[in-house]
């Protein structure tokens, strides 16, 4: 590995170890020759996810996301080569045939994070997760085995929704503190509440019903993702290692009920390691 690539890879891994432990572990369990590209892709996702936390108002965030869109689309490739994450990601685009439009769409979808508009309905949520989380699963498959990745599209779609909803639920207290509502409006309505009441957090029975509905959606999409993975070659399985956390996290969310909206629901680093190792040994992740 050339010195510049090695430094960029180390930077990406440091960022992932600190900010996205699950994807960090995914890189470690991947074949060595695929790790730099995966680390770059996951570090790019982390950069996008952090934009809201790094700006005090939406406009600077939009500017940052626009910069990333222009880097991955090739308009600012020269500038991107000076950024360790962007440089390694652009190498992955060239080496693995990653879709530039899909990468740009990941950044564009994150504009939603900058504002406090409520998620209108389930279709909108699945679209948001499709362009962010599902795309990440699909491009991971592309890195691992370009010739077989197309067959993973359906599994990636469902994996992204299952993993994404579970993750959003786990971080619901943070979102509520920022007046963000990722719970779809039609789900809130089905639970007998609305966005304003969700933020107020006073109707615990309705919040518990929201939890039940969302956990059901997680299980529905997880089941369909796992079914789709059954026919895929082993070369693609490491792309879906993060699914190891979905069922245990959903169980904790279900147990927490309405409380998941007040206290974060997470898994310990030790539990993460064990879940990943168990999935690998079972043949579902590598």
CSV table of C-alpha atoms in Angstrom, one decimal:
chain,number,residue,atom,x,y,z
A,1,UNK,CA,0.0,0.0,0.0
A,2,UNK,CA,1.5,3.3,-1.1
A,3,UNK,CA,2.4,5.9,1.6
A,4,UNK,CA,-0.4,8.3,0.7
A,5,UNK,CA,-3.0,5.6,0.5
A,6,UNK,CA,-1.8,4.1,3.8
A,7,UNK,CA,-2.1,7.5,5.5
A,8,UNK,CA,-5.6,8.0,4.1
A,9,UNK,CA,-6.7,4.5,5.1
A,10,UNK,CA,-5.4,5.0,8.6
A,11,UNK,CA,-7.3,8.3,8.8
A,12,UNK,CA,-10.5,6.7,7.7
A,13,UNK,CA,-10.1,3.8,10.2
A,14,UNK,CA,-9.4,6.3,13.0
A,15,UNK,CA,-12.6,8.2,12.2
A,16,UNK,CA,-14.6,5.0,12.0
A,17,UNK,CA,-13.2,3.6,15.2
A,18,UNK,CA,-14.3,6.8,17.0
A,19,UNK,CA,-17.6,7.5,15.2
A,20,UNK,CA,-19.0,4.3,13.6
A,21,UNK,CA,-17.8,1.2,15.5
A,22,UNK,CA,-20.1,-1.1,13.5
A,23,UNK,CA,-18.6,-0.1,10.1
A,24,UNK,CA,-15.2,-0.2,11.6
A,25,UNK,CA,-15.6,-3.8,12.5
A,26,UNK,CA,-17.1,-4.5,9.0
A,27,UNK,CA,-13.8,-3.3,7.5
A,28,UNK,CA,-11.7,-5.5,9.8
A,29,UNK,CA,-13.7,-8.6,8.8
A,30,UNK,CA,-13.4,-7.9,5.1
A,31,UNK,CA,-10.7,-9.3,2.8
A,32,UNK,CA,-7.5,-7.2,3.3
A,33,UNK,CA,-7.4,-6.0,-0.3
A,34,UNK,CA,-10.9,-4.6,-0.1
A,35,UNK,CA,-10.4,-2.7,3.2
A,36,UNK,CA,-9.2,0.6,1.9
A,37,UNK,CA,-12.2,1.1,-0.4
A,38,UNK,CA,-14.7,0.0,2.3
A,39,UNK,CA,-13.1,2.3,4.9
A,40,UNK,CA,-13.3,5.2,2.4
A,41,UNK,CA,-17.0,4.5,1.7
A,42,UNK,CA,-17.9,4.2,5.3
A,43,UNK,CA,-15.9,7.3,6.3
A,44,UNK,CA,-17.7,9.2,3.6
A,45,UNK,CA,-21.0,8.1,5.1
A,46,UNK,CA,-19.8,9.2,8.5
A,47,UNK,CA,-18.7,12.6,7.1
A,48,UNK,CA,-22.2,13.1,5.7
A,49,UNK,CA,-24.0,11.9,8.9
A,50,UNK,CA,-21.9,14.4,11.0
A,51,UNK,CA,-22.7,17.5,9.1
A,52,UNK,CA,-25.8,18.4,11.2
A,53,UNK,CA,-23.6,18.2,14.4
A,54,UNK,CA,-20.9,20.4,12.9
A,55,UNK,CA,-23.0,23.4,11.8
A,56,UNK,CA,-25.1,25.9,13.8
A,57,UNK,CA,-27.6,26.5,11.0
A,58,UNK,CA,-28.7,24.7,7.8
A,59,UNK,CA,-27.0,26.9,5.1
A,60,UNK,CA,-23.3,26.0,6.0
A,61,UNK,CA,-24.5,22.4,6.1
A,62,UNK,CA,-26.0,22.6,2.7
A,63,UNK,CA,-22.7,24.1,1.4
A,64,UNK,CA,-20.7,21.3,2.9
A,65,UNK,CA,-23.0,18.6,1.4
A,66,UNK,CA,-22.9,20.3,-2.0
A,67,UNK,CA,-19.1,20.2,-1.8
A,68,UNK,CA,-19.2,16.5,-1.3
A,69,UNK,CA,-21.7,16.1,-4.1
A,70,UNK,CA,-19.4,18.0,-6.5
A,71,UNK,CA,-16.4,16.0,-5.3
A,72,UNK,CA,-17.9,12.6,-5.9
A,73,UNK,CA,-19.5,13.7,-9.2
A,74,UNK,CA,-16.0,14.8,-10.5
A,75,UNK,CA,-16.6,18.5,-10.6
A,76,UNK,CA,-14.2,19.2,-7.7
A,77,UNK,CA,-12.1,16.1,-7.9
A,78,UNK,CA,-8.9,18.1,-7.7
A,79,UNK,CA,-10.0,19.6,-4.4
A,80,UNK,CA,-11.2,16.2,-3.2
A,81,UNK,CA,-7.7,14.7,-3.7
A,82,UNK,CA,-6.5,17.0,-0.9
A,83,UNK,CA,-8.9,15.4,1.6
A,84,UNK,CA,-8.0,12.0,3.0
A,85,UNK,CA,-11.5,10.6,2.9
A,86,UNK,CA,-12.4,12.0,-0.5
A,87,UNK,CA,-9.0,10.9,-2.0
A,88,UNK,CA,-9.4,7.3,-0.9
A,89,UNK,CA,-13.1,7.3,-2.0
A,90,UNK,CA,-12.2,8.6,-5.4
A,91,UNK,CA,-9.7,5.8,-5.7
A,92,UNK,CA,-12.5,3.4,-4.8
A,93,UNK,CA,-14.7,4.9,-7.5
A,94,UNK,CA,-12.1,4.2,-10.1
A,95,UNK,CA,-11.1,0.8,-8.8
A,96,UNK,CA,-14.5,-0.7,-8.0
A,97,UNK,CA,-16.8,1.1,-10.3
A,98,UNK,CA,-18.8,2.8,-7.6
A,99,UNK,CA,-21.7,4.8,-8.8
A,100,UNK,CA,-21.0,8.5,-8.7
A,101,UNK,CA,-24.7,9.4,-8.9
A,102,UNK,CA,-25.4,7.1,-6.0
A,103,UNK,CA,-22.7,8.7,-3.9
A,104,UNK,CA,-24.0,12.2,-4.8
A,105,UNK,CA,-27.5,11.1,-3.8
A,106,UNK,CA,-26.2,10.0,-0.4
A,107,UNK,CA,-25.1,13.6,0.2
A,108,UNK,CA,-28.2,15.2,-1.2
A,109,UNK,CA,-30.5,13.0,1.0
A,110,UNK,CA,-28.7,14.2,4.1
A,111,UNK,CA,-30.1,17.7,3.5
A,112,UNK,CA,-33.2,16.5,5.3
A,113,UNK,CA,-31.0,16.1,8.4
A,114,UNK,CA,-30.3,19.9,8.5
A,115,UNK,CA,-33.9,20.9,9.0
A,116,UNK,CA,-36.6,20.1,11.5
A,117,UNK,CA,-39.3,19.1,8.9
A,118,UNK,CA,-41.1,16.0,10.1
A,119,UNK,CA,-40.8,12.8,8.0
A,120,UNK,CA,-44.1,12.8,6.1
A,121,UNK,CA,-44.8,9.1,5.7
A,122,UNK,CA,-43.4,5.6,5.5
A,123,UNK,CA,-42.7,6.0,1.8
A,124,UNK,CA,-40.6,9.1,2.5
A,125,UNK,CA,-38.7,7.3,5.3
A,126,UNK,CA,-37.9,4.3,3.1
A,127,UNK,CA,-36.8,6.6,0.3
A,128,UNK,CA,-34.4,8.5,2.7
A,129,UNK,CA,-33.0,5.2,4.0
A,130,UNK,CA,-32.8,3.8,0.5
A,131,UNK,CA,-30.5,6.7,-0.6
A,132,UNK,CA,-28.4,6.6,2.5
A,133,UNK,CA,-28.2,3.2,4.3
A,134,UNK,CA,-29.4,0.8,1.5
A,135,UNK,CA,-27.0,2.5,-0.9
A,136,UNK,CA,-24.2,1.9,1.6
A,137,UNK,CA,-25.0,-1.8,1.7
A,138,UNK,CA,-25.2,-2.0,-2.1
A,139,UNK,CA,-21.9,-0.2,-2.7
A,140,UNK,CA,-20.2,-2.3,-0.1
A,141,UNK,CA,-21.2,-5.3,-2.2
A,142,UNK,CA,-19.9,-3.6,-5.3
A,143,UNK,CA,-16.5,-3.2,-3.6
A,144,UNK,CA,-16.4,-6.8,-2.4
A,145,UNK,CA,-17.5,-8.5,-5.7
A,146,UNK,CA,-18.4,-6.2,-8.6
A,147,UNK,CA,-19.4,-9.1,-10.8
A,148,UNK,CA,-22.0,-10.4,-8.3
A,149,UNK,CA,-23.2,-7.1,-6.7
A,150,UNK,CA,-26.2,-6.6,-8.9
A,151,UNK,CA,-27.8,-9.6,-7.4
A,152,UNK,CA,-27.7,-8.1,-3.9
A,153,UNK,CA,-29.9,-5.1,-4.8
A,154,UNK,CA,-33.1,-6.4,-3.2
A,155,UNK,CA,-31.4,-7.6,-0.1
A,156,UNK,CA,-29.5,-4.3,0.2
A,157,UNK,CA,-32.8,-2.3,-0.1
A,158,UNK,CA,-34.4,-4.2,2.8
A,159,UNK,CA,-31.2,-4.3,4.9
A,160,UNK,CA,-31.0,-0.5,4.7
A,161,UNK,CA,-34.5,0.0,5.9
A,162,UNK,CA,-34.2,-2.5,8.8
A,163,UNK,CA,-30.8,-1.3,9.9
A,164,UNK,CA,-31.8,2.4,9.4
A,165,UNK,CA,-35.0,2.3,11.3
A,166,UNK,CA,-33.4,0.5,14.2
A,167,UNK,CA,-30.6,3.1,14.2
A,168,UNK,CA,-33.0,6.0,14.1
A,169,UNK,CA,-34.9,4.6,17.0
A,170,UNK,CA,-31.8,4.1,19.0
A,171,UNK,CA,-31.0,7.8,18.6
A,172,UNK,CA,-34.5,9.1,19.1
A,173,UNK,CA,-33.6,11.1,22.2
A,174,UNK,CA,-31.0,13.0,20.3
A,175,UNK,CA,-33.4,13.7,17.5
A,176,UNK,CA,-36.1,14.9,19.8
A,177,UNK,CA,-33.7,17.2,21.6
A,178,UNK,CA,-33.0,18.8,18.2
A,179,UNK,CA,-36.8,18.9,17.4
A,180,UNK,CA,-36.3,16.4,14.6
A,181,UNK,CA,-39.0,13.8,13.9
A,182,UNK,CA,-37.9,10.8,11.8
A,183,UNK,CA,-41.0,8.8,12.7
A,184,UNK,CA,-43.2,8.9,9.7
A,185,UNK,CA,-46.4,10.9,9.9
A,186,UNK,CA,-48.6,8.0,9.0
A,187,UNK,CA,-47.0,5.8,11.7
A,188,UNK,CA,-47.6,8.6,14.3
A,189,UNK,CA,-51.2,8.8,13.1
A,190,UNK,CA,-51.7,5.0,13.3
A,191,UNK,CA,-50.5,5.3,16.9
A,192,UNK,CA,-52.9,8.0,17.7
A,193,UNK,CA,-50.4,10.9,17.9
A,194,UNK,CA,-48.6,13.5,15.8
A,195,UNK,CA,-45.2,15.1,15.4
A,196,UNK,CA,-45.8,17.8,18.0
A,197,UNK,CA,-47.0,15.3,20.6
A,198,UNK,CA,-44.0,13.0,19.8
A,199,UNK,CA,-41.6,15.9,20.6
A,200,UNK,CA,-43.5,16.8,23.8
A,201,UNK,CA,-43.3,13.2,24.9
A,202,UNK,CA,-46.3,13.3,27.3
A,203,UNK,CA,-48.4,10.6,25.8
A,204,UNK,CA,-46.4,7.5,26.8
A,205,UNK,CA,-49.1,5.1,25.6
A,206,UNK,CA,-48.9,6.5,22.1
A,207,UNK,CA,-45.1,6.5,22.1
A,208,UNK,CA,-45.2,2.8,23.1
A,209,UNK,CA,-47.5,2.1,20.2
A,210,UNK,CA,-45.1,3.9,17.9
A,211,UNK,CA,-42.3,1.7,19.2
A,212,UNK,CA,-44.3,-1.4,18.5
A,213,UNK,CA,-45.1,-0.3,14.9
A,214,UNK,CA,-41.5,0.6,14.1
A,215,UNK,CA,-40.1,-2.6,15.6
A,216,UNK,CA,-42.5,-4.5,13.5
A,217,UNK,CA,-41.2,-2.7,10.4
A,218,UNK,CA,-37.6,-3.5,11.4
A,219,UNK,CA,-38.4,-7.2,11.7
A,220,UNK,CA,-40.4,-7.2,8.4
A,221,UNK,CA,-37.5,-5.7,6.4
A,222,UNK,CA,-34.8,-7.8,8.2
A,223,UNK,CA,-36.6,-11.0,7.4
A,224,UNK,CA,-36.8,-10.0,3.7
A,225,UNK,CA,-33.2,-9.0,3.7
A,226,UNK,CA,-32.0,-12.3,5.3
A,227,UNK,CA,-34.1,-14.2,2.8
A,228,UNK,CA,-32.5,-12.4,-0.1
A,229,UNK,CA,-29.0,-13.0,1.3
A,230,UNK,CA,-29.5,-16.7,1.3
A,231,UNK,CA,-28.8,-17.0,-2.4
A,232,UNK,CA,-25.8,-14.7,-2.6
A,233,UNK,CA,-22.2,-15.8,-2.9
A,234,UNK,CA,-20.0,-15.8,0.2
A,235,UNK,CA,-17.9,-13.0,-1.3
A,236,UNK,CA,-20.8,-10.5,-0.7
A,237,UNK,CA,-21.6,-11.5,2.9
A,238,UNK,CA,-19.2,-9.2,4.7
A,239,UNK,CA,-21.1,-6.2,3.2
A,240,UNK,CA,-24.1,-7.2,5.3
A,241,UNK,CA,-22.3,-7.8,8.6
A,242,UNK,CA,-24.0,-4.8,10.3
A,243,UNK,CA,-27.3,-6.7,10.1
A,244,UNK,CA,-25.9,-8.7,13.1
A,245,UNK,CA,-26.9,-5.9,15.4
A,246,UNK,CA,-30.5,-5.4,14.1
A,247,UNK,CA,-32.4,-8.1,15.9
A,248,UNK,CA,-30.7,-7.6,19.3
A,249,UNK,CA,-31.2,-3.8,19.0
A,250,UNK,CA,-34.8,-4.3,18.1
A,251,UNK,CA,-35.3,-6.5,21.1
A,252,UNK,CA,-33.9,-3.8,23.4
A,253,UNK,CA,-36.1,-1.2,21.7
A,254,UNK,CA,-39.2,-3.3,22.1
A,255,UNK,CA,-38.4,-3.8,25.8
A,256,UNK,CA,-37.8,-0.1,26.3
A,257,UNK,CA,-41.1,0.8,24.8
A,258,UNK,CA,-41.8,4.5,25.1
A,259,UNK,CA,-38.6,5.0,27.1
A,260,UNK,CA,-36.6,4.6,23.9
A,261,UNK,CA,-37.5,8.1,23.0
A,262,UNK,CA,-36.0,9.5,26.2
A,263,UNK,CA,-32.9,7.4,26.7
A,264,UNK,CA,-30.6,6.1,23.9
A,265,UNK,CA,-30.8,2.4,23.2
A,266,UNK,CA,-27.4,1.0,22.1
A,267,UNK,CA,-25.3,-2.1,22.3
A,268,UNK,CA,-22.0,-2.3,24.1
A,269,UNK,CA,-18.7,-2.5,22.2
A,270,UNK,CA,-18.1,-6.0,23.6
A,271,UNK,CA,-21.6,-7.1,22.5
A,272,UNK,CA,-20.9,-5.7,19.0
A,273,UNK,CA,-17.7,-7.7,18.7
A,274,UNK,CA,-19.5,-10.9,19.8
A,275,UNK,CA,-22.4,-10.4,17.4
A,276,UNK,CA,-20.1,-9.8,14.4
A,277,UNK,CA,-17.9,-12.8,15.3
A,278,UNK,CA,-21.0,-15.0,15.7
A,279,UNK,CA,-22.4,-13.9,12.3
A,280,UNK,CA,-19.0,-14.6,10.6
A,281,UNK,CA,-18.7,-18.0,12.2
A,282,UNK,CA,-22.3,-18.8,11.2
A,283,UNK,CA,-21.3,-18.0,7.6
A,284,UNK,CA,-23.7,-15.1,7.2
A,285,UNK,CA,-21.1,-12.4,7.1
A,286,UNK,CA,-18.1,-13.9,5.5
